[in-house]
Short mmCIF file of C-alpha atoms in Angstrom, two decimals:
data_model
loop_
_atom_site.label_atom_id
_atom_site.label_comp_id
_atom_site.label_asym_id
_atom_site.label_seq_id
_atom_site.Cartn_x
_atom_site.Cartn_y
_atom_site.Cartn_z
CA UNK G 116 -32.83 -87.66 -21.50
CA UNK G 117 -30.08 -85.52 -21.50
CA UNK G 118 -30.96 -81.94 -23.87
CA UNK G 119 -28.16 -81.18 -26.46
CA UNK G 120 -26.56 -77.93 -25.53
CA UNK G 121 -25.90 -75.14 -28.17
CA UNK G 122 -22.68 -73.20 -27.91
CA UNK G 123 -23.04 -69.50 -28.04
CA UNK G 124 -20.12 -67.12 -29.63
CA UNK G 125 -21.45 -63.37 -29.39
CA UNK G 126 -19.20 -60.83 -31.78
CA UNK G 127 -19.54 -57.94 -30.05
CA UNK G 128 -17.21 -58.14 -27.52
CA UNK G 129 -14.57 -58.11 -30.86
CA UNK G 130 -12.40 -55.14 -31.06
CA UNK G 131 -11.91 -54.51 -34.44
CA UNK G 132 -14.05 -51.43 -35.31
CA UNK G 133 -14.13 -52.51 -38.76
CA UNK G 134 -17.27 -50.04 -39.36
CA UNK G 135 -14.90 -46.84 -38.52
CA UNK G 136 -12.58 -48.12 -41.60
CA UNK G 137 -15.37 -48.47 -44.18
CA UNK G 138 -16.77 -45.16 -43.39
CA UNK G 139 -13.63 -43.13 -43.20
CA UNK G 140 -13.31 -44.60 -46.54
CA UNK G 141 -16.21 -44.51 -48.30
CA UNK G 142 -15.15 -43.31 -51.41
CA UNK G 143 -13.21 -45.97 -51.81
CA UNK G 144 -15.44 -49.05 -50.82
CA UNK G 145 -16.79 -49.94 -54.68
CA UNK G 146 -13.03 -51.47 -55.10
CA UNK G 147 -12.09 -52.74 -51.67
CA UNK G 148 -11.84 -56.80 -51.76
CA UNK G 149 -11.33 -58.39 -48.81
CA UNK G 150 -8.13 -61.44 -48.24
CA UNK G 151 -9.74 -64.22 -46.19
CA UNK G 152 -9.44 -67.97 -46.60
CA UNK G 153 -13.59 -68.39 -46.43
CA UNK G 154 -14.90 -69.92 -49.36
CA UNK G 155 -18.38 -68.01 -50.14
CA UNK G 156 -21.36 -70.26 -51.55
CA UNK G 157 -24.49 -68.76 -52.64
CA UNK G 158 -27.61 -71.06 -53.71
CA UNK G 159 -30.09 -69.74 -56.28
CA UNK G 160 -32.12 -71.02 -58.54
CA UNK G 161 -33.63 -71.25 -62.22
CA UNK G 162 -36.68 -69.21 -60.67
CA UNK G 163 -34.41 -67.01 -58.05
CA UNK G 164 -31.82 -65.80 -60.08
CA UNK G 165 -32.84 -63.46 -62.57
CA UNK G 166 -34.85 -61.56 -59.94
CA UNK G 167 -32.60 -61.79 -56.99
CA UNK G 168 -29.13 -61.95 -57.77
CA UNK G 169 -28.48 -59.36 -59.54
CA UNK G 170 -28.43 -56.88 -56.35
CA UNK G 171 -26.43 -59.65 -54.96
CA UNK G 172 -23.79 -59.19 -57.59
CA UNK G 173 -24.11 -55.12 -57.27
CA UNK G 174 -23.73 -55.25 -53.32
CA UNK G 175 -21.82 -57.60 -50.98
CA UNK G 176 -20.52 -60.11 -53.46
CA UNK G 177 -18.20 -57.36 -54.46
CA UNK G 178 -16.47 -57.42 -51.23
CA UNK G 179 -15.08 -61.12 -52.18
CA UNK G 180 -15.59 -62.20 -55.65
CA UNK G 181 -12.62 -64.42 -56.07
CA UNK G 182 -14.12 -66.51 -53.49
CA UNK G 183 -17.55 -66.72 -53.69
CA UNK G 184 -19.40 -69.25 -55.62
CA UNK G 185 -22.37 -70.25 -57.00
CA UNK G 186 -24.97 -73.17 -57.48
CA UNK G 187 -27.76 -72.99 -59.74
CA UNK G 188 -30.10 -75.59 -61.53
CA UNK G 189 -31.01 -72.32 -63.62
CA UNK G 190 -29.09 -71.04 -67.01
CA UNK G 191 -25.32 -70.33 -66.14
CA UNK G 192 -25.48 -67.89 -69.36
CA UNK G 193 -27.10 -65.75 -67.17
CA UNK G 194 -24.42 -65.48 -65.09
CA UNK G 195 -21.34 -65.40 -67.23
CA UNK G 196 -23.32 -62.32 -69.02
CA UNK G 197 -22.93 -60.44 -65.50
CA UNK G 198 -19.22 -61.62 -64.53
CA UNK G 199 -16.14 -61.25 -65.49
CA UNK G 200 -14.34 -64.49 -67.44
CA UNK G 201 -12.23 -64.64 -64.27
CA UNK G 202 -14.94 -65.76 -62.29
CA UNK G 203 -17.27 -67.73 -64.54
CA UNK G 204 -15.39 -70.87 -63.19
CA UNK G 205 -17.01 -70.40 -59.87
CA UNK G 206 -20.54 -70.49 -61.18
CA UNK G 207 -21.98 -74.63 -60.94
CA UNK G 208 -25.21 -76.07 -62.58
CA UNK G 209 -26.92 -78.70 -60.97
CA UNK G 210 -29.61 -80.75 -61.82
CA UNK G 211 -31.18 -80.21 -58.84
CA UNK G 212 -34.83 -80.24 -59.08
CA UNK G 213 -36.89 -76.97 -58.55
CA UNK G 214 -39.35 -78.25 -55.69
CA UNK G 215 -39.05 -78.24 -52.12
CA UNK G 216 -38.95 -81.83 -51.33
CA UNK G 217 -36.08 -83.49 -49.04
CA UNK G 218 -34.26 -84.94 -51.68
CA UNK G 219 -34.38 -81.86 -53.95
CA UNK G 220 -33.07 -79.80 -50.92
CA UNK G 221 -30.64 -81.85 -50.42
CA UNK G 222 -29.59 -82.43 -53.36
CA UNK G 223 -28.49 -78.57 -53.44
CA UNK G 224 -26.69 -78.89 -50.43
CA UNK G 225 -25.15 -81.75 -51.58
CA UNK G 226 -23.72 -79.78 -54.49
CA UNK G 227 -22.03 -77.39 -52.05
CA UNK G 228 -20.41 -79.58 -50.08
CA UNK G 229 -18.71 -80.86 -53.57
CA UNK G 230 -17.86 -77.52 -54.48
CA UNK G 231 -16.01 -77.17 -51.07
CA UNK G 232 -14.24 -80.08 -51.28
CA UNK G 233 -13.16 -79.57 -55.33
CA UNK G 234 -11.43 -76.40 -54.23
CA UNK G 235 -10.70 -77.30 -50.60
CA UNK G 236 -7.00 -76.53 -50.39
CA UNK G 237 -7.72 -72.81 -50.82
CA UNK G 238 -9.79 -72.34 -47.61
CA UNK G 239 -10.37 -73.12 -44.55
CA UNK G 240 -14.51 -72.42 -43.81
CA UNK G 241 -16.86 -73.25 -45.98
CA UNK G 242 -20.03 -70.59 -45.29
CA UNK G 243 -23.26 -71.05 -47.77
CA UNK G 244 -25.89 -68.57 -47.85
CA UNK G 245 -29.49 -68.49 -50.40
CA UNK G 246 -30.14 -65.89 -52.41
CA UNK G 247 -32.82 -63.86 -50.24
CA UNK G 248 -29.72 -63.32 -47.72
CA UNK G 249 -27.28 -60.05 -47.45
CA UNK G 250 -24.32 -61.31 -45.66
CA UNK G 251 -21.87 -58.39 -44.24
CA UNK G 252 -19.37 -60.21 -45.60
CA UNK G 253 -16.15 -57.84 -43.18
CA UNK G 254 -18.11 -58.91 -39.97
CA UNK G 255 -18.16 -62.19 -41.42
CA UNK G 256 -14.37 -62.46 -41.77
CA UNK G 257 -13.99 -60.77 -38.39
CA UNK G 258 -16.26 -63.16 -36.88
CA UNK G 259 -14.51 -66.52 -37.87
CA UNK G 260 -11.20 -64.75 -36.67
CA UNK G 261 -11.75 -66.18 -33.21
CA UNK G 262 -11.36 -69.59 -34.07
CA UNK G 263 -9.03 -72.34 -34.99
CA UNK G 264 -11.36 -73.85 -38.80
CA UNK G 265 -7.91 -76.71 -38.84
CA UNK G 266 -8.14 -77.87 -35.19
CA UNK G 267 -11.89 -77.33 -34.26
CA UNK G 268 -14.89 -79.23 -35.57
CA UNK G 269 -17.42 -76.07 -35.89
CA UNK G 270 -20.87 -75.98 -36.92
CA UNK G 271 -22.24 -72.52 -36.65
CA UNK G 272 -25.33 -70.84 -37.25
CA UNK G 273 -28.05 -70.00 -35.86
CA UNK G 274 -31.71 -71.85 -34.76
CA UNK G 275 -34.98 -70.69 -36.24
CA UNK G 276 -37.21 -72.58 -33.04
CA UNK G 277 -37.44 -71.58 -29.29
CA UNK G 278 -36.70 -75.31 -28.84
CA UNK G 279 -34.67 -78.41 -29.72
CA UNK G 280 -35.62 -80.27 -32.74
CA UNK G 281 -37.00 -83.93 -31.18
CA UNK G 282 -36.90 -87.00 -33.28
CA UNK G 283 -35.73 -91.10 -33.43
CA UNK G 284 -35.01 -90.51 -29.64
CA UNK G 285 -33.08 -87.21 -29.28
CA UNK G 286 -33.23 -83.43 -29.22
CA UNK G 287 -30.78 -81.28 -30.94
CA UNK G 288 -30.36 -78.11 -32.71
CA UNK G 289 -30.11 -77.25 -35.95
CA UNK G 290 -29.47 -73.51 -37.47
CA UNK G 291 -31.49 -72.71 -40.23
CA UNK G 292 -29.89 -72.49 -43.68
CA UNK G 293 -32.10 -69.32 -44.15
CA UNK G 294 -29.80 -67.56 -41.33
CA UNK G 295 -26.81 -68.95 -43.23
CA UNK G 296 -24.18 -71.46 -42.00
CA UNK G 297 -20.33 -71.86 -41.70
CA UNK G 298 -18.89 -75.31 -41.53
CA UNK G 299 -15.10 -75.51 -40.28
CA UNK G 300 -12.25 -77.43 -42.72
CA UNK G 301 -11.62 -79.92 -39.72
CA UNK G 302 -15.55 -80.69 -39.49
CA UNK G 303 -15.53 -80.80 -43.57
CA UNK G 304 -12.81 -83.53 -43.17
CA UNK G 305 -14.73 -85.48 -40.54
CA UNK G 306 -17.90 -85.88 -42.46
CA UNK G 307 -16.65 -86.11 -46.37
CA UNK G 308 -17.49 -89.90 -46.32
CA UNK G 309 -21.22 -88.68 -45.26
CA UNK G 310 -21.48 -86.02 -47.76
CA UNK G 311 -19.45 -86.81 -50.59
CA UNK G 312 -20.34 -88.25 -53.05
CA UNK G 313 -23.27 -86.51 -53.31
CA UNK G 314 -25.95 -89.24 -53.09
CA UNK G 315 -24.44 -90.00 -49.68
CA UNK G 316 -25.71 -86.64 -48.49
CA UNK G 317 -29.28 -87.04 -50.05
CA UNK G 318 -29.26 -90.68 -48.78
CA UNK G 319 -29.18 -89.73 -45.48
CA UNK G 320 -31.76 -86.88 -45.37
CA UNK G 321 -33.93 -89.55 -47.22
CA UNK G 322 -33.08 -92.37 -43.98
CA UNK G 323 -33.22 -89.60 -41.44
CA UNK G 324 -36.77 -87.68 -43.01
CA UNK G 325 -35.05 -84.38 -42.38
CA UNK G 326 -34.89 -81.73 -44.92
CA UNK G 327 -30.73 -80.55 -45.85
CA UNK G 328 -30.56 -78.05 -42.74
CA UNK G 329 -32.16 -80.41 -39.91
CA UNK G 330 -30.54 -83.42 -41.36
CA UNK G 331 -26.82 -82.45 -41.22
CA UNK G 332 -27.24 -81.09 -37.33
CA UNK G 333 -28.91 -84.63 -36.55
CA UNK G 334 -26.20 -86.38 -38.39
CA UNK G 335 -23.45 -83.85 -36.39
CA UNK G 336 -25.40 -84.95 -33.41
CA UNK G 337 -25.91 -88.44 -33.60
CA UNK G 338 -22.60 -89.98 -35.05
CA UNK G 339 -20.21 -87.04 -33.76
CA UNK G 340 -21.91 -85.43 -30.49
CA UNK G 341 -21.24 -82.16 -32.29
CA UNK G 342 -23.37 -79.43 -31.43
CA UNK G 343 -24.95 -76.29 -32.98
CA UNK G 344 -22.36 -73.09 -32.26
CA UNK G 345 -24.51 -70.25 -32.15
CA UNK G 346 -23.94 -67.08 -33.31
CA UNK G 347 -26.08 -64.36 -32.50
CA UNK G 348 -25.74 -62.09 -35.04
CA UNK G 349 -26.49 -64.60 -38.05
CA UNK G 350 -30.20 -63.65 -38.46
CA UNK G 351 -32.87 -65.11 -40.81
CA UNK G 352 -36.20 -64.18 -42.11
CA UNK G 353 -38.26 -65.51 -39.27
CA UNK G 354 -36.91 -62.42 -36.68
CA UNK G 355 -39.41 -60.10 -38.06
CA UNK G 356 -38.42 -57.95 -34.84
CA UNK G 357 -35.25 -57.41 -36.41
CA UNK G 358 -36.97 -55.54 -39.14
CA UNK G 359 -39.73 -54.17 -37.29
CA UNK G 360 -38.12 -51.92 -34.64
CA UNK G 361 -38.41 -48.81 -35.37
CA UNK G 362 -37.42 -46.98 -32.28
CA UNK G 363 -33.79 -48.62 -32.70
CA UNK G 364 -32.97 -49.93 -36.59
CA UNK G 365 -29.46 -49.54 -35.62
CA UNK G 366 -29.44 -53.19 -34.54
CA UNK G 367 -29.05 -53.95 -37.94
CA UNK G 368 -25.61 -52.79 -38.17
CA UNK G 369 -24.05 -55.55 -36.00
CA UNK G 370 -25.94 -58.24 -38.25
CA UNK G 371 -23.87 -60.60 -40.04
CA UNK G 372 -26.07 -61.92 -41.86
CA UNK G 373 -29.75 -60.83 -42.81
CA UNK G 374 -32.40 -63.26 -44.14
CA UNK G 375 -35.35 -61.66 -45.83
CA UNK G 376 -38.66 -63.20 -47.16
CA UNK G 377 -42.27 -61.28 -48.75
CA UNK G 378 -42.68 -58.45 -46.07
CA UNK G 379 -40.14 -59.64 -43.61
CA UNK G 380 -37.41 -57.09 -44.85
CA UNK G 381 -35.48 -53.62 -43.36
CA UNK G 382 -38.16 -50.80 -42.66
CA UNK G 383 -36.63 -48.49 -44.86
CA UNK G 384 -37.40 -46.58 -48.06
CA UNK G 385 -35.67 -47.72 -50.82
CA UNK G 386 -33.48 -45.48 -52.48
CA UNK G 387 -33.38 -46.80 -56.58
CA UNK G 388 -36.58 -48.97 -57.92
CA UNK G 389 -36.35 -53.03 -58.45
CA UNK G 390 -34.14 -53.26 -54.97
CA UNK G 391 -34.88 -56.56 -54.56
CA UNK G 392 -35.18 -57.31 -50.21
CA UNK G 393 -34.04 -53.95 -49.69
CA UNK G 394 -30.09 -55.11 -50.18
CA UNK G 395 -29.47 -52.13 -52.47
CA UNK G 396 -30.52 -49.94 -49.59
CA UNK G 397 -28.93 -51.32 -46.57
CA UNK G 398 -25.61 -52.16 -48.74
CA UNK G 399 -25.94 -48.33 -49.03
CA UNK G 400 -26.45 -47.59 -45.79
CA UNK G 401 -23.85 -49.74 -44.04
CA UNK G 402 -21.43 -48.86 -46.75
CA UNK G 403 -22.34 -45.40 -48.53
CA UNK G 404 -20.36 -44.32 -52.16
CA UNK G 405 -20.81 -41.31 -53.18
CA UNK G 406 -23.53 -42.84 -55.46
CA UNK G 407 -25.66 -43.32 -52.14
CA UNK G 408 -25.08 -40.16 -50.69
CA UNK G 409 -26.73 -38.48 -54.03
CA UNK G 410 -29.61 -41.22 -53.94
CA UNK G 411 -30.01 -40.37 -49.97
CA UNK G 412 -29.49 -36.79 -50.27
CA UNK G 413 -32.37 -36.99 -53.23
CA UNK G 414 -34.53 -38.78 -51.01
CA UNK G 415 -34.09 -36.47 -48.01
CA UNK G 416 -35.29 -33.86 -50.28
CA UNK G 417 -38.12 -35.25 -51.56
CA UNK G 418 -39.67 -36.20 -48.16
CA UNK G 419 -38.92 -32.28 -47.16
CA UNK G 420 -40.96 -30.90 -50.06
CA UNK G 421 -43.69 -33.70 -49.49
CA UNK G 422 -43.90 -32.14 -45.28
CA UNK G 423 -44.19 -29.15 -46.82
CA UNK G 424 -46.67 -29.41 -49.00
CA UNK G 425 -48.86 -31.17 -46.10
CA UNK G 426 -48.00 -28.27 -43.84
#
């Protein structure tokens, strides 16, 4: 049998410096929005939202607000008390149900594909993260510079196993929706007759038995040959190393996208109380206001007087 190969894109050989920009103007970050034609799609949920998105709104959602969106089977109220009017458009309800099962899964991802294709004419990627993800949303956009979203069918993200996924006679890869994943127009165009209408979409992950982020890599795979383009610096919740080095937590600041879950977040000590995942303080440290630098500078102190007092 012949094993499904993954492409592999690596960003670091980019060379745009785009850190050097954001720190030389850090004063100015709070109001810097970003012009890109990536639509921006962030799942949550009637459970998720109250807790998590919040620091979501606070941190890298600022960076693109006009074009990020989100799904939620939870109270929309909620969310047009914490936007502006301008954007309470981009906030959809679902009746998704709450559980885990394949059809409720998909049925979320079913929902973003219709959002994409309601507004496609403004963009030209369609990127979805869940709400236990920062995404570094100006590596992002640097990132997808590299390729051609009208002429090439791309499927990117990255795989949460050391090995192909094996089932109904074939091995393939499939990157994990908790790593986040981009989706090209021209791909979006191939596959709207398997994903839209919506019960399409959950039809298929019900035929195939795969849950939404295995199913649409077999269904790339099977009736396309398409294959997983991997990038490296999309990361999800399973790299615990990611989180865990200590000797070298600069690693996170080529990371384009962070998944966190229970312990599995940035070894760091959080600089304001409720920062949910640790976003508040890696937003902060990626991307400091003047706001950080007095929470940092506080904290500095504070672990000086406790030394002291031990010495």
């Amino acid at each position: 049998m012949k094993t499904s190969q993954t492409n592999t894109i690596d960003n670091k050989s980019n060379s745009i410096n785009i850190y050097s920009y954001f720190k030389a103007n850090s004063s100015d970050i709070a109001s810097f929005v970003l012009n890109h034609n990536i639509m921006l799609i962030i799942r949550t949920s009637k459970n998720g939202q109250k807790p998590r998105m919040p620091v979501i709104l606070n941190t890298w959602f600022q960076f693109s607000p006009a074009s990020t969106y989100i799904t939620t089977n939870g109270d929309v109220n909620f969310f047009y008390q914490n936007l502006p009017q301008e954007y309470h458009r981009h906030v959809y309800s679902t009746t998704c149900p709450q559980a885990h099962t394949i059809r409720d899964l998909c049925c979320h991802s079913a929902s973003e594909f219709s959002i994409y294709f309601e507004n496609e004419s403004h963009y030209q990627w369609l990127c979805r993260f869940d709400d236990d993800q920062y995404v570094n949303v100006p590596l992002l956009v640097d990132y997808l510079r590299q390729f051609s979203p009208e002429k090439e069918y791309l499927y990117i993200g990255k795989p949460s196993m050391k090995e192909p996924k094996r089932g109904h006679g074939i091995q393939f890869w499939f990157g994990t929706y908790g790593g986040g994943i981009c989706f090209s127009k021209s791909l979006l165009h191939l596959i709207r007759n398997d994903v839209h209408p919506n019960e399409k979409f959950v039809n298929g992950c019900i035929a195939s038995g795969y849950p939404d982020d295995t199913h649409i890599a077999y269904l790339l795979r099977v009736k396309y040959n398409i294959n997983l383009t991997v990038a490296q610096d999309f990361h999800h919740h399973i790299e615990t190393d990611l989180f865990t080095n200590l000797t070298n937590p600069s690693n996170i600041d080529q990371a384009i996208t962070l998944g966190f879950k229970g312990p599995t977040v940035p070894r760091f000590q959080p600089l304001k109380e409720h920062d949910v995942h640790y976003m508040y303080t890696l937003h902060c440290l990626l991307y400091p206001t003047r706001e950080c630098m007095r929470r940092v500078r506080i904290l500095l102190n504070r672990v000086y007087e406790e030394k002291q007092r031990k010495s």
